[in-house]
Tab-separated table of C-alpha atoms in Angstrom:
chain	number	residue	atom	x	y	z
A	1	UNK	CA	-25.418	-60.506	162.621
A	2	UNK	CA	-29.264	-61.167	162.288
A	3	UNK	CA	-32.400	-58.406	160.870
A	4	UNK	CA	-33.279	-55.894	163.336
A	5	UNK	CA	-36.505	-57.467	163.605
A	6	UNK	CA	-37.563	-61.041	162.436
A	7	UNK	CA	-40.088	-61.639	160.147
A	8	UNK	CA	-40.737	-64.507	157.853
A	9	UNK	CA	-39.575	-65.137	154.932
A	10	UNK	CA	-41.129	-66.467	151.844
A	11	UNK	CA	-40.081	-67.489	148.214
A	12	UNK	CA	-41.989	-66.306	145.459
A	13	UNK	CA	-41.051	-68.385	142.358
A	14	UNK	CA	-41.611	-67.236	138.414
A	15	UNK	CA	-39.341	-70.464	137.099
A	16	UNK	CA	-37.230	-69.367	134.824
A	17	UNK	CA	-35.917	-70.715	132.000
A	18	UNK	CA	-32.123	-69.555	131.420
A	19	UNK	CA	-30.232	-69.175	128.499
A	20	UNK	CA	-29.165	-71.975	127.101
A	21	UNK	CA	-31.804	-74.576	129.355
A	22	UNK	CA	-34.824	-75.872	128.454
A	23	UNK	CA	-38.614	-75.682	130.262
A	24	UNK	CA	-37.417	-79.056	131.798
A	25	UNK	CA	-34.526	-77.599	133.688
A	26	UNK	CA	-36.538	-74.809	134.902
A	27	UNK	CA	-39.092	-76.907	136.672
A	28	UNK	CA	-36.516	-79.304	137.868
A	29	UNK	CA	-34.831	-76.165	139.114
A	30	UNK	CA	-37.465	-75.478	141.218
A	31	UNK	CA	-38.281	-78.439	142.786
A	32	UNK	CA	-34.862	-78.649	143.814
A	33	UNK	CA	-35.183	-74.707	145.259
A	34	UNK	CA	-38.306	-75.571	146.820
A	35	UNK	CA	-36.736	-78.862	148.973
A	36	UNK	CA	-33.674	-76.267	149.890
A	37	UNK	CA	-36.681	-73.309	150.861
A	38	UNK	CA	-37.913	-76.129	153.171
A	39	UNK	CA	-35.233	-77.497	154.698
A	40	UNK	CA	-33.754	-73.801	155.379
A	41	UNK	CA	-36.795	-72.816	157.285
A	42	UNK	CA	-38.496	-70.440	154.596
A	43	UNK	CA	-42.397	-70.286	155.727
A	44	UNK	CA	-43.980	-70.171	152.209
A	45	UNK	CA	-43.413	-71.326	148.096
A	46	UNK	CA	-45.532	-69.585	146.118
A	47	UNK	CA	-45.700	-69.780	142.495
A	48	UNK	CA	-46.549	-67.186	139.953
A	49	UNK	CA	-49.178	-66.857	137.159
A	50	UNK	CA	-47.506	-65.675	133.410
A	51	UNK	CA	-48.673	-67.273	130.057
A	52	UNK	CA	-46.993	-66.146	127.119
A	53	UNK	CA	-43.139	-65.854	128.231
A	54	UNK	CA	-40.766	-67.614	127.067
A	55	UNK	CA	-37.876	-66.945	129.841
A	56	UNK	CA	-41.017	-68.082	132.853
A	57	UNK	CA	-42.250	-71.296	133.017
A	58	UNK	CA	-44.673	-71.107	135.340
A	59	UNK	CA	-47.880	-70.831	133.374
A	60	UNK	CA	-49.787	-74.314	134.786
A	61	UNK	CA	-49.647	-72.958	138.604
A	62	UNK	CA	-51.511	-75.353	139.998
A	63	UNK	CA	-49.675	-78.662	138.651
A	64	UNK	CA	-46.040	-76.916	139.662
A	65	UNK	CA	-47.684	-76.158	142.945
A	66	UNK	CA	-49.006	-79.781	143.068
A	67	UNK	CA	-45.597	-81.130	142.630
A	68	UNK	CA	-43.041	-78.674	144.836
A	69	UNK	CA	-46.104	-80.308	147.249
A	70	UNK	CA	-44.874	-83.454	146.882
A	71	UNK	CA	-41.385	-82.758	146.470
A	72	UNK	CA	-42.112	-81.262	150.809
A	73	UNK	CA	-43.227	-81.952	153.444
A	74	UNK	CA	-43.196	-78.902	155.663
A	75	UNK	CA	-43.430	-75.836	153.882
A	76	UNK	CA	-46.855	-73.933	152.698
A	77	UNK	CA	-47.411	-73.909	149.188
A	78	UNK	CA	-49.807	-71.963	147.227
A	79	UNK	CA	-49.915	-69.245	144.381
A	80	UNK	CA	-48.886	-65.492	144.302
A	81	UNK	CA	-50.961	-65.447	142.391
A	82	UNK	CA	-53.387	-67.863	140.090
A	83	UNK	CA	-55.307	-64.402	138.282
A	84	UNK	CA	-58.533	-65.204	138.493
A	85	UNK	CA	-59.807	-63.319	135.820
A	86	UNK	CA	-57.708	-65.632	133.343
A	87	UNK	CA	-60.095	-68.306	134.834
A	88	UNK	CA	-63.536	-69.283	135.847
A	89	UNK	CA	-63.565	-69.428	139.498
A	90	UNK	CA	-65.042	-73.018	139.202
A	91	UNK	CA	-61.999	-74.842	137.756
A	92	UNK	CA	-59.505	-73.167	140.236
A	93	UNK	CA	-61.652	-73.857	143.566
A	94	UNK	CA	-61.488	-77.199	141.711
A	95	UNK	CA	-57.741	-77.474	141.597
A	96	UNK	CA	-57.584	-76.136	144.777
A	97	UNK	CA	-59.936	-78.664	146.721
A	98	UNK	CA	-57.293	-81.298	145.242
A	99	UNK	CA	-54.200	-79.424	146.188
A	100	UNK	CA	-55.918	-78.894	149.818
A	101	UNK	CA	-56.773	-82.582	149.928
A	102	UNK	CA	-53.331	-83.276	148.770
A	103	UNK	CA	-51.973	-81.230	151.194
A	104	UNK	CA	-53.746	-80.732	153.726
A	105	UNK	CA	-53.074	-77.459	155.676
A	106	UNK	CA	-50.402	-76.285	153.901
A	107	UNK	CA	-51.897	-74.639	150.919
A	108	UNK	CA	-52.288	-70.670	150.334
A	109	UNK	CA	-54.519	-69.190	147.423
A	110	UNK	CA	-53.198	-66.076	146.414
A	111	UNK	CA	-55.749	-63.945	144.038
A	112	UNK	CA	-54.648	-61.327	141.149
A	113	UNK	CA	-56.514	-59.699	139.001
A	114	UNK	CA	-54.243	-58.654	135.758
A	115	UNK	CA	-53.549	-60.721	132.829
A	116	UNK	CA	-50.185	-61.887	134.144
A	117	UNK	CA	-49.143	-61.950	129.840
A	118	UNK	CA	-49.870	-59.470	126.917
A	119	UNK	CA	-53.660	-58.621	125.718
A	120	UNK	CA	-53.775	-61.128	122.722
A	121	UNK	CA	-53.135	-63.939	125.103
A	122	UNK	CA	-55.306	-62.854	127.714
A	123	UNK	CA	-58.233	-62.958	124.892
A	124	UNK	CA	-57.132	-66.229	124.150
A	125	UNK	CA	-57.026	-67.645	128.115
A	126	UNK	CA	-60.543	-65.960	128.964
A	127	UNK	CA	-62.410	-67.316	124.824
A	128	UNK	CA	-63.524	-63.535	124.155
A	129	UNK	CA	-63.238	-60.880	121.387
A	130	UNK	CA	-64.955	-58.048	124.222
A	131	UNK	CA	-62.264	-55.261	125.759
A	132	UNK	CA	-60.351	-56.687	128.712
A	133	UNK	CA	-61.602	-55.784	132.017
A	134	UNK	CA	-61.367	-57.150	135.656
A	135	UNK	CA	-64.241	-54.588	136.080
A	136	UNK	CA	-66.060	-57.892	137.482
A	137	UNK	CA	-63.126	-58.817	139.863
A	138	UNK	CA	-65.384	-59.030	142.715
A	139	UNK	CA	-67.919	-60.806	141.733
A	140	UNK	CA	-65.439	-63.114	140.385
A	141	UNK	CA	-63.356	-63.631	143.608
A	142	UNK	CA	-66.956	-63.509	145.417
A	143	UNK	CA	-67.882	-66.560	143.600
A	144	UNK	CA	-64.952	-68.213	144.478
A	145	UNK	CA	-64.864	-67.672	148.070
A	146	UNK	CA	-68.524	-69.342	147.240
A	147	UNK	CA	-67.456	-72.076	145.902
A	148	UNK	CA	-64.803	-72.602	148.537
A	149	UNK	CA	-66.719	-73.062	151.137
A	150	UNK	CA	-69.902	-74.824	149.661
A	151	UNK	CA	-72.173	-71.528	150.538
A	152	UNK	CA	-73.819	-69.630	147.805
A	153	UNK	CA	-77.191	-67.638	149.231
A	154	UNK	CA	-80.497	-69.499	148.367
A	155	UNK	CA	-81.245	-67.410	145.207
A	156	UNK	CA	-78.024	-67.855	143.454
A	157	UNK	CA	-78.102	-69.438	139.778
A	158	UNK	CA	-74.788	-71.754	140.922
A	159	UNK	CA	-76.190	-72.507	144.673
A	160	UNK	CA	-77.036	-76.330	142.799
A	161	UNK	CA	-73.015	-76.667	141.808
A	162	UNK	CA	-70.487	-78.077	143.757
A	163	UNK	CA	-67.060	-77.722	143.534
A	164	UNK	CA	-65.326	-81.105	143.666
A	165	UNK	CA	-63.587	-82.254	144.825
A	166	UNK	CA	-64.076	-80.430	148.922
A	167	UNK	CA	-61.768	-79.869	151.572
A	168	UNK	CA	-61.250	-77.366	154.054
A	169	UNK	CA	-60.917	-73.534	152.492
A	170	UNK	CA	-56.593	-72.415	151.822
A	171	UNK	CA	-56.214	-69.894	153.607
A	172	UNK	CA	-57.259	-66.337	150.049
A	173	UNK	CA	-54.727	-63.831	149.896
A	174	UNK	CA	-55.434	-60.567	147.377
A	175	UNK	CA	-52.181	-60.024	145.430
A	176	UNK	CA	-51.745	-56.050	144.346
A	177	UNK	CA	-49.536	-53.333	142.545
A	178	UNK	CA	-51.774	-50.278	143.182
A	179	UNK	CA	-54.396	-49.671	145.311
A	180	UNK	CA	-57.150	-51.312	144.191
A	181	UNK	CA	-56.553	-54.727	145.623
A	182	UNK	CA	-54.946	-52.894	148.577
A	183	UNK	CA	-58.183	-51.731	149.652
A	184	UNK	CA	-60.880	-54.834	148.496
A	185	UNK	CA	-57.850	-56.802	150.739
A	186	UNK	CA	-59.110	-54.106	153.579
A	187	UNK	CA	-62.927	-54.142	153.144
A	188	UNK	CA	-62.925	-57.968	153.093
A	189	UNK	CA	-60.839	-58.407	155.719
A	190	UNK	CA	-57.771	-61.005	153.916
A	191	UNK	CA	-54.146	-60.161	154.207
A	192	UNK	CA	-53.113	-58.910	151.727
A	193	UNK	CA	-49.494	-59.315	149.369
A	194	UNK	CA	-47.765	-56.361	147.887
A	195	UNK	CA	-45.860	-56.652	144.517
A	196	UNK	CA	-42.635	-54.072	145.587
A	197	UNK	CA	-40.606	-55.602	143.185
A	198	UNK	CA	-41.074	-54.265	140.362
A	199	UNK	CA	-43.961	-51.073	141.978
A	200	UNK	CA	-41.961	-49.821	144.332
A	201	UNK	CA	-43.801	-46.246	144.709
A	202	UNK	CA	-46.984	-47.819	145.423
A	203	UNK	CA	-45.563	-49.514	147.954
A	204	UNK	CA	-45.899	-47.652	150.965
A	205	UNK	CA	-49.513	-45.697	149.243
A	206	UNK	CA	-50.589	-48.924	149.167
A	207	UNK	CA	-49.983	-50.857	152.446
A	208	UNK	CA	-51.187	-47.751	154.949
A	209	UNK	CA	-54.902	-47.915	152.012
A	210	UNK	CA	-55.327	-51.466	152.926
A	211	UNK	CA	-54.354	-50.981	156.641
A	212	UNK	CA	-56.885	-47.694	156.876
A	213	UNK	CA	-59.736	-50.289	155.518
A	214	UNK	CA	-58.975	-53.169	157.100
A	215	UNK	CA	-62.248	-54.872	158.878
A	216	UNK	CA	-62.099	-57.839	161.054
A	217	UNK	CA	-62.952	-61.155	159.852
A	218	UNK	CA	-63.637	-64.817	160.578
A	219	UNK	CA	-60.485	-66.441	162.228
A	220	UNK	CA	-58.771	-62.509	161.066
A	221	UNK	CA	-58.547	-59.310	164.145
A	222	UNK	CA	-55.842	-56.932	162.162
A	223	UNK	CA	-54.120	-56.703	158.655
A	224	UNK	CA	-51.335	-59.071	157.843
A	225	UNK	CA	-49.198	-57.119	155.021
A	226	UNK	CA	-46.506	-59.179	153.157
A	227	UNK	CA	-43.725	-57.629	150.957
A	228	UNK	CA	-42.365	-59.618	147.542
A	229	UNK	CA	-39.159	-57.901	147.377
A	230	UNK	CA	-35.685	-58.848	144.126
A	231	UNK	CA	-33.353	-59.785	146.285
A	232	UNK	CA	-30.197	-61.214	145.502
A	233	UNK	CA	-27.936	-62.427	147.536
A	234	UNK	CA	-23.648	-63.218	147.144
A	235	UNK	CA	-20.326	-63.199	149.216
A	236	UNK	CA	-19.562	-60.054	147.981
A	237	UNK	CA	-21.062	-56.907	146.678
A	238	UNK	CA	-18.882	-57.562	143.343
A	239	UNK	CA	-20.394	-60.894	143.006
A	240	UNK	CA	-23.913	-60.409	143.686
A	241	UNK	CA	-23.834	-57.164	141.440
A	242	UNK	CA	-22.403	-59.539	138.507
A	243	UNK	CA	-24.833	-62.102	139.257
A	244	UNK	CA	-27.703	-59.239	138.940
A	245	UNK	CA	-27.032	-58.256	135.254
A	246	UNK	CA	-28.897	-60.980	133.684
A	247	UNK	CA	-31.830	-59.142	135.123
A	248	UNK	CA	-31.382	-56.007	133.923
A	249	UNK	CA	-30.524	-57.116	130.521
A	250	UNK	CA	-34.726	-59.639	130.847
A	251	UNK	CA	-36.166	-56.149	132.310
A	252	UNK	CA	-34.623	-54.093	129.707
A	253	UNK	CA	-35.903	-56.725	126.585
A	254	UNK	CA	-39.263	-56.974	128.259
A	255	UNK	CA	-39.877	-53.095	128.416
A	256	UNK	CA	-39.106	-52.927	124.902
A	257	UNK	CA	-41.076	-56.016	124.062
A	258	UNK	CA	-38.605	-58.567	123.152
A	259	UNK	CA	-39.003	-61.385	126.358
A	260	UNK	CA	-36.619	-64.056	125.903
A	261	UNK	CA	-35.080	-66.586	128.438
A	262	UNK	CA	-33.091	-65.509	131.302
A	263	UNK	CA	-29.670	-64.175	130.353
A	264	UNK	CA	-25.859	-65.365	131.566
A	265	UNK	CA	-24.440	-62.929	133.677
A	266	UNK	CA	-21.596	-62.670	130.547
A	267	UNK	CA	-24.552	-62.157	127.555
A	268	UNK	CA	-25.298	-58.797	130.609
A	269	UNK	CA	-22.154	-57.719	129.992
A	270	UNK	CA	-21.652	-58.078	126.965
A	271	UNK	CA	-24.391	-56.477	125.658
A	272	UNK	CA	-23.304	-53.296	124.312
A	273	UNK	CA	-25.937	-50.887	126.500
A	274	UNK	CA	-26.308	-47.082	125.199
A	275	UNK	CA	-26.739	-44.529	128.322
A	276	UNK	CA	-30.432	-44.450	127.944
A	277	UNK	CA	-30.746	-48.198	127.894
A	278	UNK	CA	-28.495	-48.072	131.023
A	279	UNK	CA	-30.122	-45.827	132.840
A	280	UNK	CA	-33.586	-47.918	131.823
A	281	UNK	CA	-32.602	-51.140	133.472
A	282	UNK	CA	-31.315	-49.117	136.677
A	283	UNK	CA	-34.364	-47.198	137.339
A	284	UNK	CA	-36.521	-50.667	136.948
A	285	UNK	CA	-34.315	-52.685	139.243
A	286	UNK	CA	-33.737	-49.544	141.714
A	287	UNK	CA	-35.795	-51.543	144.742
A	288	UNK	CA	-33.730	-54.020	143.855
A	289	UNK	CA	-31.637	-55.439	146.870
A	290	UNK	CA	-28.096	-56.803	145.887
A	291	UNK	CA	-25.100	-57.695	147.677
A	292	UNK	CA	-23.509	-59.305	150.253
A	293	UNK	CA	-24.933	-60.722	152.932
A	294	UNK	CA	-23.991	-57.545	155.165
A	295	UNK	CA	-25.765	-55.206	152.326
A	296	UNK	CA	-28.659	-57.753	152.020
A	297	UNK	CA	-28.860	-57.515	155.514
A	298	UNK	CA	-29.245	-54.156	156.779
A	299	UNK	CA	-31.747	-53.484	152.633
A	300	UNK	CA	-34.129	-56.474	154.682
A	301	UNK	CA	-34.097	-53.776	157.636
A	302	UNK	CA	-34.647	-51.036	155.589
A	303	UNK	CA	-37.384	-52.402	154.560
A	304	UNK	CA	-39.170	-54.201	157.100
A	305	UNK	CA	-38.944	-50.652	158.812
A	306	UNK	CA	-40.282	-48.449	156.143
A	307	UNK	CA	-43.284	-50.839	155.381
A	308	UNK	CA	-43.520	-52.290	158.702
A	309	UNK	CA	-44.038	-56.284	156.926
A	310	UNK	CA	-45.613	-58.492	158.593
A	311	UNK	CA	-43.413	-61.002	156.339
A	312	UNK	CA	-41.245	-60.676	153.488
A	313	UNK	CA	-41.055	-63.051	150.613
A	314	UNK	CA	-38.596	-63.173	147.967
A	315	UNK	CA	-38.002	-63.424	144.732
A	316	UNK	CA	-34.480	-64.273	143.512
A	317	UNK	CA	-33.581	-64.788	139.456
A	318	UNK	CA	-29.820	-65.792	138.692
A	319	UNK	CA	-28.330	-67.811	136.497
A	320	UNK	CA	-26.372	-70.302	137.330
A	321	UNK	CA	-28.913	-72.218	139.382
A	322	UNK	CA	-26.131	-72.757	142.304
A	323	UNK	CA	-26.239	-69.118	142.197
A	324	UNK	CA	-29.595	-68.956	143.312
A	325	UNK	CA	-29.476	-71.559	145.675
A	326	UNK	CA	-26.711	-69.979	147.817
A	327	UNK	CA	-28.296	-66.622	147.985
A	328	UNK	CA	-31.212	-68.227	149.823
A	329	UNK	CA	-28.554	-69.769	151.733
A	330	UNK	CA	-26.959	-67.022	153.057
A	331	UNK	CA	-30.161	-64.867	153.561
A	332	UNK	CA	-31.420	-67.821	155.717
A	333	UNK	CA	-28.275	-68.145	157.291
A	334	UNK	CA	-28.599	-64.192	158.909
A	335	UNK	CA	-32.268	-64.268	159.378
A	336	UNK	CA	-31.985	-67.039	161.499
A	337	UNK	CA	-35.817	-68.245	160.081
A	338	UNK	CA	-36.107	-70.744	163.057
A	339	UNK	CA	-37.020	-67.397	165.285
A	340	UNK	CA	-39.624	-65.382	163.162
A	341	UNK	CA	-42.802	-64.702	165.233
A	342	UNK	CA	-45.963	-66.030	164.122
A	343	UNK	CA	-48.955	-63.794	164.622
A	344	UNK	CA	-52.197	-65.298	165.852
A	345	UNK	CA	-53.696	-63.088	163.276
A	346	UNK	CA	-51.667	-63.769	160.921
A	347	UNK	CA	-52.366	-67.279	158.344
A	348	UNK	CA	-50.737	-69.629	160.071
A	349	UNK	CA	-46.887	-70.383	158.947
A	350	UNK	CA	-45.728	-73.763	158.273
A	351	UNK	CA	-48.794	-76.266	160.154
A	352	UNK	CA	-51.803	-75.012	158.466
């Protein structure tokens, strides 16, 4: 049993803080999972950026990427993603220049334009009381690329500013959940990662837009689309559905404006669900692929066929941690990760 079409599989980690645990344990679990993913043959290990959420410990994204890099040896490391409007482009160029110096040839820079938090926290991050907007995202991205590449136009006001340390420019990805970043990635000739795990209704339209607007760029002659999917695999369908209960409860609380730590399966089972709440949670997780190895293999095959994805990035939130590790192990076993292809038009998968 294997996937019908072998594609690289990667990992997206939000660094979840489980009920009864602490951020310290969450970070340790991330490093443990990264070591496992490295040994199992996953292609990338990306850390997301979120702020102000008690159940997510990935706010200092670049620091965590460095720790993952130090704990692993072959897997690519990177951001999924850095929310660029929260940061000065020079700071991100310095951070990823440092990561590139520490882990040459292994670093990816995934960029998004959403705040990754609530409006008040976003204002605090940006040190601005003005209206929040991502309208200047293209200018921010151009500035970041110039700092990373060390090439500003002669008349640019920042031409005398240098990002130090400087290393080889990492592959830059655009992340998105709608058509804006898809079109931008296509026009700029960049690889594109779509957030299918929380915006599944937009997946196919965004990918079609990306591919139709793609323009070849230096070193990239064709589009490369990665689809991020929520996947949970256990020995049986029943066991997987039990482990998926906390995700449903966590999604419900988030939509109710009450984010918290990641619950246990027992807590999710004991929660007094109303019919409306159950329907809302089921709808929010309808795109998730949950089940036994056979069920998950079928779900991944269907997703790859429907999206023509070049790569799948798997995000899995499971409590307890051992079951999260096991989910990635079971997927690696049937996916036969050693045989995935790497196209010349795609970022190099494990060696830079």
